[in-house]
Amino acid sequence: MLTTPANIHTVCSETFKEYSSWLLRVRVFGHRVPNRLLYHLPSSSYGHPCLISSSSHLPEYNRVIKMAASETVLRLPLGSLFSSCHLPSFSLNSTPLLSFKPSSSRKRRGLRCTNTLARGDTFQSPDCVFKGKKLQSTRCRCQRNDVEEDIRSNLLPSDGLKSDLDEMPLPVNGNLSSNGSTQSAGTNSIEDEAWDLLRQSIVYYCGSPIGTIAANDPNSTSVLNYDQVFIRDFIPSGIAFLLKGEYDIVRNFILYTLQLQSWEKTMDCHSPGQGLMPASFKVKTVPLDGDDSMTEEVLDPDFGEAAIGRVAPVDSGLWWIILLRAYGKCTGDVSVQERVDVQTGIKMILKLCLADGFDMFPTLLVTDGSCMIDRRMGIHGHPLEIQALFYSALVCAREMLTPEDGSDDLIRALNNRLVALSFHIREYYWLDMKKINEIYRYQTEEYSYDAVNKFNIYPDQIPSWLVDFMPNRGGYLIGNLQPAHMDFRFFSLGNLWSIVSSLATNDQSHAILDFVEAKWAELVADMPFKICYPAMEGEEWRIITGSDPKNTPWSYHNGGSWPTLLWQLTVASIKMGRPEIAEKAVELAERRIAIDKWPEYYDTKRARFIGKQARLYQTWSIAGYLVAKLLLANPSAAKFLTSEEDSDLRNAFSCMISANPRRTRGRKKTQQPFIV
Ligand code: GLC
């Protein structure tokens, strides 16, 4: 019998039949049938999920039930066996025993958790007790507005004067820091303040912590989507919690976002690939369908269909895999990554990334703004940040995939891609004085298999700023490579994560850090760390950004400085045995980051101003700082995030390198452990 949610993820063929008939039964009794089931087909080489959406697909559904007789595993929405979830059963420190009901309507989509309390009932949730006072509300208790009012009337001075507390962010949806106050006793130190702020940014779904809000700026007039949990923004939060031994929030985040992965998502009738993870999600409380006296909480994801510019969050799934691996390494609990639904989630992401297309390169082809820089910035094509995260996710996935029938093809595809990708990036993206000189002397229009200038780069492309900027010692990976185009800008996250994931060779990794040290005044200056260098100006800015007023030169994505990047800098410098680089940067940040109220970014060449439109109390600025501090205090913990190149990859790489015409003209046959 399927009785507990724990069973849901390991349903096997016999129980599947039972479950199917249960579904049909509940439908007959007028309950909602979960409208999406995902399961493996044994015949599929990549474990392709099969999708059934909405009860209107019943014929298909019946077909699946028949096929399921030979099926091994089934992936179901968490808790979909329960028609509602009862708030009194919530426990902050437990795996959520909730009901998630995919909604078929466009307006009311998302995961649902039903509050079965009738409006007007009094309810005491453990998470909603504030200073001994029960919050009384007819709706779900964890609403920001209710709690804000309570706090203001209970805590803040009532004489109408503004106090410092007015400037402090409030708990996000009714939940306070663990000690039940908005500030802990030891707010003297920046770290204590950061922890308080991080805790106040926690978002709860039906009583369980599931993520952190992007920014908790009490003075911001337009919230836009900064009140949502962004997948990429949560990564430093999640790591900070892991390093602090607070695992539940990370586990919940991993499992809830996984449920969103298989959601229906469309933009103007077009659906992106099924493995796509949302850019962000929001917890909404809405009246229950057909019963206005009740409310339910809904997880409402945004896959880019509401995002400014409608950009695709390609990095979300890659970060999700990286966090999943870090969770396993840090907690020692591999049961999460071994779950059938989690394994399927990994495979769906990989399938999407490894799908064949028209591309000639092993790098992942994406549209502009598909990562941290989520606006038009001329990073369409094969931007370094995506490649570094892609490589990292492949390495992490390889470690976590459990061998099973039918996964051989996937593993083979993954291994081949790892080798080809690392070769491509190390060879063609690398830039130092020697390479610039090589490009400067390139022959062009080489039609042949053994061309040295494979991408037909015209030497005139070398920008004048680069000639003086490149130090004699050090180098970096360029931002992007396309036919006849090299984007020579330095992008920090891509370079730092190439070190962390070992996409860059050991020598290259050291050279990147040498470069950072040599260019400290440009890349760090008054606040770490420049998102990219240099800024685009004038006509170039006008054409490439589309005259974006947010991305003016030396602001925001266009040469702005982002404190969150401190954590990636720290992991990279610890990995290379050079933590003093991160220490110096953290020390610099500490001088003003808390005084400036944890801005999202800084502007100007030397990062002297708080960014023009920067949010204050930006969560990933806070979490990035905390992760940097925690790792510097305990450098061995950086291993949860780093990957070392294994001998298979190293051998395959050296075989490829010796066959490269840039080194040895002419095509040579080499023995390769992987088919590339
Ligand atoms: C901005 C950033 C993006 C971040 C989001 C939320 O859009 O460019 O990387 O995820 O804000 O903080």
PDB file of N, CA and C and ligand atoms in Angstrom, residues 214 226 230 232-233 371-372 374 556-557 562 600 618 620, ligand 1:
ATOM      1  N   ALA A 214      15.284  37.327  -2.805  1.00  0.00           N
ATOM      2  CA  ALA A 214      16.460  37.936  -3.450  1.00  0.00           C
ATOM      3  C   ALA A 214      16.925  39.186  -2.720  1.00  0.00           C
ATOM      4  N   TYR A 226      12.250  40.933  -7.046  1.00  0.00           N
ATOM      5  CA  TYR A 226      13.236  40.738  -5.978  1.00  0.00           C
ATOM      6  C   TYR A 226      12.599  40.122  -4.722  1.00  0.00           C
ATOM      7  N   PHE A 230      15.296  33.301  -6.065  1.00  0.00           N
ATOM      8  CA  PHE A 230      16.012  32.991  -7.307  1.00  0.00           C
ATOM      9  C   PHE A 230      16.892  31.770  -7.068  1.00  0.00           C
ATOM     10  N   ARG A 232      19.696  30.889  -8.649  1.00  0.00           N
ATOM     11  CA  ARG A 232      21.125  31.225  -8.594  1.00  0.00           C
ATOM     12  C   ARG A 232      21.457  32.019  -7.332  1.00  0.00           C
ATOM     13  N   ASP A 233      20.539  32.877  -6.898  1.00  0.00           N
ATOM     14  CA  ASP A 233      20.816  33.689  -5.711  1.00  0.00           C
ATOM     15  C   ASP A 233      20.842  32.840  -4.443  1.00  0.00           C
ATOM     16  N   CYS A 371      22.195  33.800 -17.778  1.00  0.00           N
ATOM     17  CA  CYS A 371      22.881  33.453 -16.528  1.00  0.00           C
ATOM     18  C   CYS A 371      22.798  34.631 -15.555  1.00  0.00           C
ATOM     19  N   MET A 372      23.814  34.795 -14.710  1.00  0.00           N
ATOM     20  CA  MET A 372      23.787  35.889 -13.737  1.00  0.00           C
ATOM     21  C   MET A 372      23.554  37.234 -14.437  1.00  0.00           C
ATOM     22  N   ASP A 374      21.558  38.711 -16.645  1.00  0.00           N
ATOM     23  CA  ASP A 374      20.305  38.289 -17.262  1.00  0.00           C
ATOM     24  C   ASP A 374      19.654  39.413 -18.077  1.00  0.00           C
ATOM     25  N   TYR A 556      26.078  48.163 -12.871  1.00  0.00           N
ATOM     26  CA  TYR A 556      25.300  46.914 -12.922  1.00  0.00           C
ATOM     27  C   TYR A 556      26.081  45.811 -13.664  1.00  0.00           C
ATOM     28  N   HIS A 557      25.499  45.235 -14.720  1.00  0.00           N
ATOM     29  CA  HIS A 557      26.215  44.155 -15.399  1.00  0.00           C
ATOM     30  C   HIS A 557      27.370  44.653 -16.264  1.00  0.00           C
ATOM     31  N   TRP A 562      30.114  43.420  -7.846  1.00  0.00           N
ATOM     32  CA  TRP A 562      29.101  42.627  -7.158  1.00  0.00           C
ATOM     33  C   TRP A 562      29.715  41.913  -5.947  1.00  0.00           C
ATOM     34  N   GLU A 600      23.340  45.393  -3.635  1.00  0.00           N
ATOM     35  CA  GLU A 600      23.394  44.359  -4.676  1.00  0.00           C
ATOM     36  C   GLU A 600      24.662  44.537  -5.527  1.00  0.00           C
ATOM     37  N   GLN A 618      20.563  42.994  -0.124  1.00  0.00           N
ATOM     38  CA  GLN A 618      20.505  41.975  -1.183  1.00  0.00           C
ATOM     39  C   GLN A 618      21.033  40.678  -0.585  1.00  0.00           C
ATOM     40  N   TRP A 620      22.094  37.745  -1.656  1.00  0.00           N
ATOM     41  CA  TRP A 620      23.327  37.043  -2.047  1.00  0.00           C
ATOM     42  C   TRP A 620      24.586  37.862  -1.786  1.00  0.00           C
TER      43      TRP A 620
HETATM   44  C1  GLC B   1      19.415  40.558 -11.270  1.00  0.00           C
HETATM   45  C2  GLC B   1      20.703  39.795 -11.526  1.00  0.00           C
HETATM   46  C3  GLC B   1      20.458  38.321 -11.434  1.00  0.00           C
HETATM   47  C4  GLC B   1      19.853  37.983 -10.077  1.00  0.00           C
HETATM   48  C5  GLC B   1      18.585  38.800  -9.849  1.00  0.00           C
HETATM   49  C6  GLC B   1      18.038  38.632  -8.448  1.00  0.00           C
HETATM   50  O1  GLC B   1      18.493  40.296 -12.265  1.00  0.00           O
HETATM   51  O2  GLC B   1      21.221  40.107 -12.784  1.00  0.00           O
HETATM   52  O3  GLC B   1      21.655  37.631 -11.615  1.00  0.00           O
HETATM   53  O4  GLC B   1      19.579  36.631 -10.012  1.00  0.00           O
HETATM   54  O5  GLC B   1      18.856  40.165 -10.027  1.00  0.00           O
HETATM   55  O6  GLC B   1      18.951  39.049  -7.513  1.00  0.00           O
END
